[in-house]
Coordinates of N, CA, C and O in Angstrom, one line a residue:
M1 N 84.4 15.5 -12.0 CA 84.3 16.4 -12.9 C 81.9 15.6 -11.9 O 82.4 15.2 -11.8
K2 N 81.9 17.5 -11.9 CA 80.1 17.0 -11.3 C 79.8 17.4 -12.6 O 78.8 17.7 -13.6
H3 N 78.7 15.8 -12.0 CA 77.6 16.0 -12.7 C 76.0 17.0 -11.7 O 75.7 16.6 -11.6
N4 N 75.4 17.4 -12.7 CA 74.2 18.3 -12.1 C 72.3 17.2 -12.4 O 72.9 17.3 -14.0
M5 N 72.4 16.8 -12.2 CA 71.1 16.7 -11.7 C 69.9 17.6 -12.0 O 69.5 18.7 -12.0
P6 N 69.7 16.9 -13.2 CA 68.0 17.8 -14.1 C 67.5 18.2 -13.1 O 66.6 17.0 -12.3
D7 N 67.6 19.5 -12.4 CA 66.3 20.0 -11.2 C 65.5 18.9 -11.3 O 63.9 18.3 -11.1
Q8 N 66.2 18.3 -10.2 CA 65.0 17.6 -9.2 C 65.0 17.8 -7.8 O 66.3 18.9 -7.0
H9 N 63.6 17.5 -7.4 CA 63.6 18.1 -6.2 C 62.6 17.0 -4.8 O 62.4 16.2 -6.4
I10 N 63.4 17.3 -3.9 CA 63.0 16.5 -2.8 C 61.4 16.4 -1.9 O 61.1 17.5 -2.9
F11 N 60.8 15.1 -2.1 CA 58.5 15.6 -1.3 C 59.0 14.7 -1.0 O 59.1 13.9 -1.2
E12 N 58.0 15.1 -0.5 CA 57.2 13.8 0.5 C 55.3 14.2 0.6 O 55.1 15.0 -0.3
Y13 N 55.2 12.9 0.6 CA 53.9 12.4 0.4 C 53.5 11.2 1.4 O 54.2 10.2 2.0
A14 N 51.7 11.3 1.3 CA 51.4 10.6 2.6 C 49.8 9.6 2.1 O 49.1 10.9 1.0
V15 N 50.1 8.4 1.5 CA 48.5 8.5 1.4 C 47.3 8.4 2.3 O 47.5 7.6 4.0
I16 N 45.9 8.9 1.8 CA 45.4 9.5 3.3 C 43.8 8.1 3.0 O 43.8 8.2 1.7
R17 N 43.6 8.0 3.8 CA 43.2 6.3 3.8 C 41.4 6.9 4.8 O 41.8 7.3 6.0
V18 N 40.5 6.2 4.4 CA 39.2 5.9 5.6 C 39.2 4.4 5.8 O 39.7 3.3 5.6
V19 N 39.4 4.9 7.7 CA 39.6 2.9 8.2 C 38.2 3.4 9.4 O 38.1 4.1 10.2
P20 N 36.9 3.4 8.6 CA 35.5 2.7 9.1 C 35.8 2.1 10.6 O 35.1 3.3 11.3
R21 N 36.2 1.7 10.8 CA 36.2 0.4 12.3 C 37.9 0.4 12.8 O 37.6 -0.7 12.4
V22 N 38.5 1.2 13.3 CA 39.9 1.0 14.2 C 39.8 -0.4 14.2 O 41.7 -0.4 13.8
E23 N 39.3 -1.4 15.4 CA 40.2 -2.1 15.6 C 39.3 -3.2 14.8 O 40.8 -4.3 14.5
R24 N 38.6 -2.5 13.5 CA 39.6 -4.4 12.6 C 40.6 -3.9 11.8 O 40.9 -4.7 11.0
E25 N 41.4 -2.6 11.8 CA 42.2 -2.4 10.6 C 41.8 -2.5 9.1 O 43.0 -2.8 8.4
E26 N 40.8 -2.1 9.1 CA 40.8 -3.2 7.4 C 40.4 -1.3 7.0 O 40.3 0.1 7.4
F27 N 41.1 -0.6 5.7 CA 40.7 0.3 5.1 C 41.0 0.3 3.6 O 40.7 -0.2 3.2
L28 N 40.1 2.0 2.8 CA 40.8 1.9 1.2 C 41.3 3.5 1.3 O 40.8 4.6 1.7
N29 N 42.1 2.9 0.8 CA 42.9 4.5 0.3 C 42.0 5.7 -1.0 O 41.3 5.8 -1.8
V30 N 41.8 5.9 0.1 CA 41.1 7.8 -0.4 C 42.0 8.9 -1.4 O 40.9 10.2 -1.5
G31 N 42.9 9.1 -1.0 CA 43.7 10.2 -1.2 C 45.3 10.6 -1.0 O 45.9 9.5 -0.6
V32 N 45.7 11.6 -1.8 CA 47.4 11.5 -1.3 C 47.5 12.8 -1.0 O 46.9 14.1 -2.0
I33 N 47.7 13.0 -0.3 CA 48.3 14.5 0.3 C 50.3 14.4 -0.7 O 50.9 13.7 0.3
L34 N 50.9 16.0 -1.0 CA 52.4 16.1 -2.2 C 52.6 17.3 -0.7 O 52.1 17.7 -1.0
F35 N 53.3 16.9 0.4 CA 54.7 18.3 -0.1 C 56.0 18.5 -0.1 O 56.5 17.8 -0.5
C36 N 56.2 19.7 -1.4 CA 57.7 19.9 -2.2 C 57.9 21.5 -1.6 O 57.9 22.2 -1.9
S37 N 58.6 21.6 -0.3 CA 59.8 22.8 -0.1 C 59.5 23.4 -1.0 O 59.6 24.6 -1.4
K38 N 61.0 22.6 -2.1 CA 61.3 24.1 -3.1 C 60.0 24.5 -3.6 O 60.8 25.7 -4.3
Q39 N 59.2 24.0 -4.1 CA 58.0 24.8 -5.4 C 57.7 25.5 -4.2 O 55.6 25.6 -5.0
K40 N 57.2 24.9 -3.5 CA 56.2 26.0 -2.6 C 54.6 24.7 -2.8 O 54.3 25.6 -3.0
F41 N 55.0 24.0 -2.5 CA 53.6 23.2 -3.2 C 52.7 22.4 -1.5 O 54.1 21.3 -1.4
L42 N 51.5 22.0 -1.6 CA 51.1 21.6 -0.5 C 50.0 21.4 -1.4 O 48.7 22.0 -2.0
K43 N 49.8 20.0 -1.9 CA 48.4 19.6 -2.0 C 47.5 18.5 -1.8 O 48.5 17.5 -1.5
F44 N 45.7 17.9 -1.5 CA 46.3 17.1 -1.2 C 45.2 17.0 -2.3 O 43.6 17.5 -2.8
I45 N 45.1 15.1 -3.1 CA 43.9 15.1 -3.8 C 42.4 13.3 -3.3 O 43.5 13.4 -3.3
Y46 N 41.4 13.8 -3.7 CA 40.9 12.6 -2.6 C 39.7 12.4 -4.0 O 39.4 13.3 -4.5
K47 N 39.8 11.1 -3.6 CA 38.2 10.7 -5.0 C 37.4 9.6 -3.4 O 38.0 9.0 -3.0
L48 N 35.6 9.8 -3.1 CA 35.6 8.7 -2.0 C 34.3 8.4 -3.0 O 33.5 8.4 -4.0
D49 N 34.8 6.6 -3.0 CA 34.1 6.1 -3.5 C 33.0 5.4 -2.3 O 32.9 4.7 -2.2
E50 N 31.7 5.9 -2.4 CA 31.1 5.8 -1.8 C 30.3 4.2 -1.6 O 30.9 3.5 -0.5
P51 N 30.4 3.3 -3.1 CA 30.0 2.4 -2.8 C 31.2 1.9 -2.6 O 30.6 0.7 -1.7
R52 N 32.3 1.6 -2.8 CA 33.4 0.7 -1.8 C 33.7 0.8 -0.4 O 33.7 0.1 0.6
L53 N 32.7 1.9 0.5 CA 33.3 2.6 1.5 C 32.1 1.9 2.5 O 32.8 1.2 3.7
L54 N 31.2 1.8 1.5 CA 29.4 1.1 2.2 C 30.0 0.3 2.1 O 29.3 -0.4 3.0
A55 N 30.0 -0.4 1.1 CA 30.8 -2.3 1.3 C 31.7 -3.0 2.4 O 31.0 -3.3 2.9
L56 N 32.9 -2.1 2.5 CA 33.4 -1.7 3.8 C 32.8 -1.7 5.0 O 33.1 -2.5 5.4
S57 N 32.6 -0.7 5.0 CA 31.3 -0.4 6.6 C 30.2 0.0 6.2 O 29.4 1.7 5.6
P58 N 29.3 -1.1 6.0 CA 27.9 -0.3 5.7 C 27.2 0.4 6.2 O 26.8 1.8 6.0
E59 N 27.4 0.7 8.3 CA 27.5 1.9 9.4 C 28.4 2.9 8.8 O 27.2 3.7 9.9
L60 N 29.1 3.1 7.6 CA 29.9 4.9 7.8 C 28.7 6.2 7.5 O 28.3 5.5 6.8
D61 N 29.2 6.6 8.6 CA 28.0 8.2 8.3 C 28.9 9.0 6.8 O 29.9 9.7 7.4
I62 N 28.6 8.4 5.4 CA 29.2 9.1 4.6 C 29.8 10.6 3.9 O 30.1 11.5 3.5
G63 N 27.9 11.5 5.1 CA 28.2 12.8 4.8 C 29.3 13.8 6.1 O 29.7 14.2 5.7
E64 N 29.0 12.2 7.3 CA 30.5 12.9 8.3 C 31.8 13.0 7.6 O 32.4 13.8 7.4
L65 N 31.9 12.0 7.0 CA 33.0 11.4 5.9 C 33.1 12.5 5.4 O 34.7 13.3 5.1
R66 N 32.1 13.3 4.4 CA 32.4 14.2 3.6 C 33.1 15.3 4.5 O 34.5 15.7 3.4
K67 N 32.3 15.9 5.4 CA 33.1 17.3 6.3 C 34.0 16.9 6.5 O 35.2 18.4 6.6
N68 N 34.8 15.4 7.3 CA 36.0 15.2 7.4 C 37.5 14.9 6.7 O 38.2 16.2 6.6
I69 N 37.3 15.0 5.5 CA 38.0 15.3 4.5 C 37.5 16.5 3.7 O 39.0 16.7 3.7
E70 N 36.6 17.2 3.5 CA 36.6 18.5 3.3 C 37.5 19.2 4.2 O 38.1 20.3 3.4
A71 N 37.6 19.3 5.0 CA 38.3 19.9 6.5 C 39.8 19.9 6.2 O 41.2 20.6 6.1
F72 N 39.7 18.5 6.3 CA 41.6 18.2 5.1 C 42.1 18.7 4.4 O 43.0 19.0 4.7
D73 N 41.0 19.1 2.8 CA 41.0 19.9 2.1 C 41.2 21.5 2.2 O 42.6 21.6 1.9
H74 N 40.8 21.3 2.9 CA 40.9 23.2 3.3 C 41.9 23.3 3.9 O 42.9 24.6 3.7
I75 N 42.7 22.6 4.8 CA 43.6 23.1 6.4 C 45.1 23.2 4.6 O 45.9 23.5 5.1
A76 N 45.0 21.7 4.2 CA 46.0 21.5 3.4 C 46.3 22.7 2.2 O 47.2 23.4 2.1
A77 N 44.4 23.1 1.5 CA 45.5 24.6 1.2 C 45.2 25.8 1.5 O 45.1 26.5 0.3
G78 N 44.8 25.8 2.6 CA 45.7 27.0 4.0 C 44.6 27.6 3.6 O 44.4 29.3 3.6
S79 N 42.6 27.4 3.4 CA 42.0 28.5 2.9 C 41.9 28.6 4.6 O 41.9 27.6 5.1
A80 N 40.3 29.3 4.3 CA 40.4 30.0 5.8 C 39.5 29.2 6.1 O 39.1 29.3 7.5
Q81 N 38.8 28.5 5.6 CA 38.2 27.3 6.1 C 38.3 26.2 6.3 O 37.4 25.9 7.6
G82 N 39.5 26.7 6.9 CA 40.8 25.2 7.5 C 41.3 26.2 9.2 O 40.7 24.4 9.6
G83 N 40.6 26.5 9.3 CA 40.0 27.4 10.9 C 42.0 27.7 10.8 O 42.7 28.3 9.8
P84 N 42.0 27.7 12.3 CA 43.6 27.7 12.9 C 44.9 27.3 11.9 O 45.8 27.6 12.2
I85 N 44.6 25.8 11.9 CA 45.5 24.7 11.5 C 46.1 25.8 10.4 O 46.9 25.2 9.6
A86 N 45.2 26.0 9.6 CA 45.4 26.6 8.3 C 46.2 27.8 7.4 O 46.8 28.5 6.3
K87 N 46.0 28.3 8.3 CA 46.7 29.0 8.9 C 49.1 29.2 9.5 O 49.7 30.5 8.8
L88 N 49.0 28.6 9.6 CA 50.5 27.7 9.7 C 50.8 27.7 7.8 O 50.1 27.5 7.2
D89 N 52.8 27.3 8.5 CA 52.6 27.4 6.6 C 52.6 25.8 6.2 O 52.2 25.1 6.7
A90 N 52.7 25.8 4.8 CA 52.8 24.5 4.5 C 53.7 23.3 4.7 O 53.3 22.0 5.2
A91 N 54.9 23.3 5.6 CA 55.7 22.2 6.4 C 54.7 22.1 7.2 O 54.8 20.9 8.0
S92 N 54.5 23.4 7.8 CA 53.6 22.5 9.7 C 51.6 21.9 9.2 O 51.7 21.2 9.5
R93 N 51.3 23.1 8.0 CA 50.3 22.1 7.2 C 50.2 20.1 7.8 O 49.5 19.4 7.2
F94 N 51.9 20.2 6.0 CA 52.2 19.2 6.0 C 51.7 17.6 7.1 O 51.1 16.9 7.5
R95 N 53.0 18.6 8.6 CA 53.0 17.4 9.5 C 51.6 17.4 9.9 O 51.3 15.7 10.4
W96 N 51.3 18.7 10.1 CA 50.0 18.3 10.9 C 49.0 17.8 10.3 O 48.3 16.5 11.0
L97 N 48.9 17.2 9.3 CA 47.6 17.1 8.6 C 47.9 14.8 8.4 O 47.2 14.3 8.1
T98 N 49.8 14.5 8.5 CA 50.1 13.3 8.6 C 50.4 13.2 9.5 O 50.4 11.1 9.4
A99 N 50.3 13.1 11.2 CA 50.7 13.2 12.6 C 49.7 12.1 12.2 O 48.4 11.3 11.6
A100 N 50.2 11.2 13.4 CA 49.6 10.0 13.9 C 47.9 9.8 14.3 O 48.0 11.5 15.3
R101 N 47.2 9.0 14.2 CA 45.9 9.6 15.2 C 44.9 8.7 14.8 O 44.7 7.7 13.8
S102 N 43.8 8.6 15.9 CA 43.2 6.9 15.7 C 41.9 7.0 15.1 O 40.9 7.2 16.1
T103 N 41.5 7.9 14.3 CA 40.7 8.6 13.3 C 39.9 7.8 12.5 O 40.8 6.6 11.7
V104 N 38.7 8.0 12.3 CA 38.9 8.0 10.6 C 39.2 7.8 9.3 O 39.1 6.9 8.9
V105 N 39.2 9.5 9.3 CA 40.9 9.7 8.1 C 41.6 9.5 9.0 O 42.2 10.2 9.5
Q106 N 42.9 8.5 8.5 CA 44.5 8.5 8.4 C 45.3 8.6 7.5 O 44.8 8.6 6.1
A107 N 46.4 9.4 7.9 CA 47.3 8.7 6.8 C 48.9 7.8 7.1 O 48.7 7.2 8.0
S108 N 49.0 8.0 6.1 CA 50.0 5.8 6.0 C 51.7 6.8 7.1 O 51.1 8.3 6.6
K109 N 52.1 6.2 6.3 CA 53.2 7.1 7.1 C 54.1 7.6 5.8 O 53.5 8.0 4.7
V110 N 54.7 8.7 6.6 CA 55.2 9.9 5.2 C 56.3 9.7 4.3 O 57.4 8.3 4.8
H111 N 56.7 8.9 2.7 CA 57.6 8.8 2.3 C 58.3 10.0 1.3 O 57.1 10.7 0.9
P112 N 59.5 10.0 1.4 CA 60.1 10.8 0.8 C 60.2 10.3 -0.9 O 60.1 9.2 -1.4
G113 N 60.5 11.5 -1.7 CA 61.1 10.8 -3.4 C 61.1 12.1 -3.7 O 62.0 13.1 -3.3
L114 N 61.5 12.3 -5.2 CA 62.8 13.0 -5.5 C 62.1 13.3 -7.1 O 61.2 12.3 -7.6
C115 N 61.5 14.2 -7.0 CA 60.5 14.2 -8.9 C 61.2 15.4 -9.5 O 62.0 16.4 -9.2
K116 N 61.7 15.1 -10.6 CA 62.0 15.7 -11.8 C 60.8 16.9 -12.1 O 59.3 16.5 -12.4
G117 N 60.6 18.3 -12.3 CA 59.7 19.2 -13.0 C 59.0 19.3 -11.5 O 58.8 18.9 -10.4
N118 N 57.5 19.1 -12.3 CA 56.5 19.3 -10.9 C 55.7 18.8 -11.0 O 55.6 17.6 -10.7
A119 N 55.5 19.1 -9.2 CA 55.1 18.3 -8.1 C 53.7 17.8 -8.1 O 53.3 16.8 -7.4
G120 N 52.9 18.3 -9.3 CA 51.2 17.9 -9.5 C 51.2 17.1 -10.7 O 50.5 16.0 -9.8
E121 N 52.6 17.3 -11.2 CA 52.2 16.2 -12.0 C 52.3 15.2 -11.3 O 52.3 12.9 -11.6
K122 N 53.6 14.9 -10.3 CA 53.8 13.8 -10.1 C 52.8 13.1 -8.3 O 52.2 12.3 -8.8
L123 N 52.1 14.8 -7.5 CA 51.3 14.0 -7.1 C 49.5 13.6 -7.4 O 49.0 12.3 -7.5
Q124 N 49.2 13.5 -9.1 CA 49.0 13.0 -10.1 C 49.0 11.9 -10.6 O 48.2 10.6 -9.8
R125 N 50.5 11.0 -10.4 CA 50.8 10.0 -10.9 C 51.0 9.4 -9.6 O 49.7 7.7 -9.8
L126 N 50.6 9.5 -8.7 CA 50.5 9.1 -7.6 C 49.3 8.2 -7.0 O 48.6 6.9 -6.6
F127 N 48.7 9.6 -7.3 CA 46.6 9.4 -7.1 C 46.7 8.5 -8.0 O 45.3 7.9 -7.3
T128 N 47.3 8.4 -9.4 CA 46.2 7.0 -10.0 C 47.3 5.9 -9.6 O 45.7 4.6 -9.8
Q129 N 48.3 5.4 -8.9 CA 48.1 4.5 -8.2 C 48.2 3.8 -7.5 O 47.6 2.8 -7.3
L130 N 47.8 5.1 -6.3 CA 47.7 4.5 -5.2 C 46.7 4.5 -4.5 O 45.7 4.3 -3.5
V131 N 45.6 4.9 -4.9 CA 44.0 5.4 -5.2 C 42.9 4.8 -6.3 O 42.4 3.9 -5.9
L132 N 43.5 5.0 -7.4 CA 41.9 4.8 -8.8 C 42.4 3.6 -8.7 O 43.0 2.9 -9.2

């Protein structure tokens, strides 16, 4: 006898963090990006806690950081402001955004999971747990 799982979808996510000085390996989680192919869902949500970021790194250029995070957001959303990368399909954008790089804005390793129902709700829960 087969048991059907109630509408579960595989998803992948990464935590987006600010690493002000890569050599110190200190970071602050600022967002979460989640991709669910079956739901055609790719979304990035973030919060820049400027006082915490400046406490971690007083010399951090918040304006430059904000531009980098907004570019990340535009690419995830597939909007025209995201440039040529934003024109790729959602899976390719997710892979590009979560690729390892040694910049101030970095992604954790990609984690898989299963969600019942809405990927947006799962994204919000992860954001609350890992960022807020």
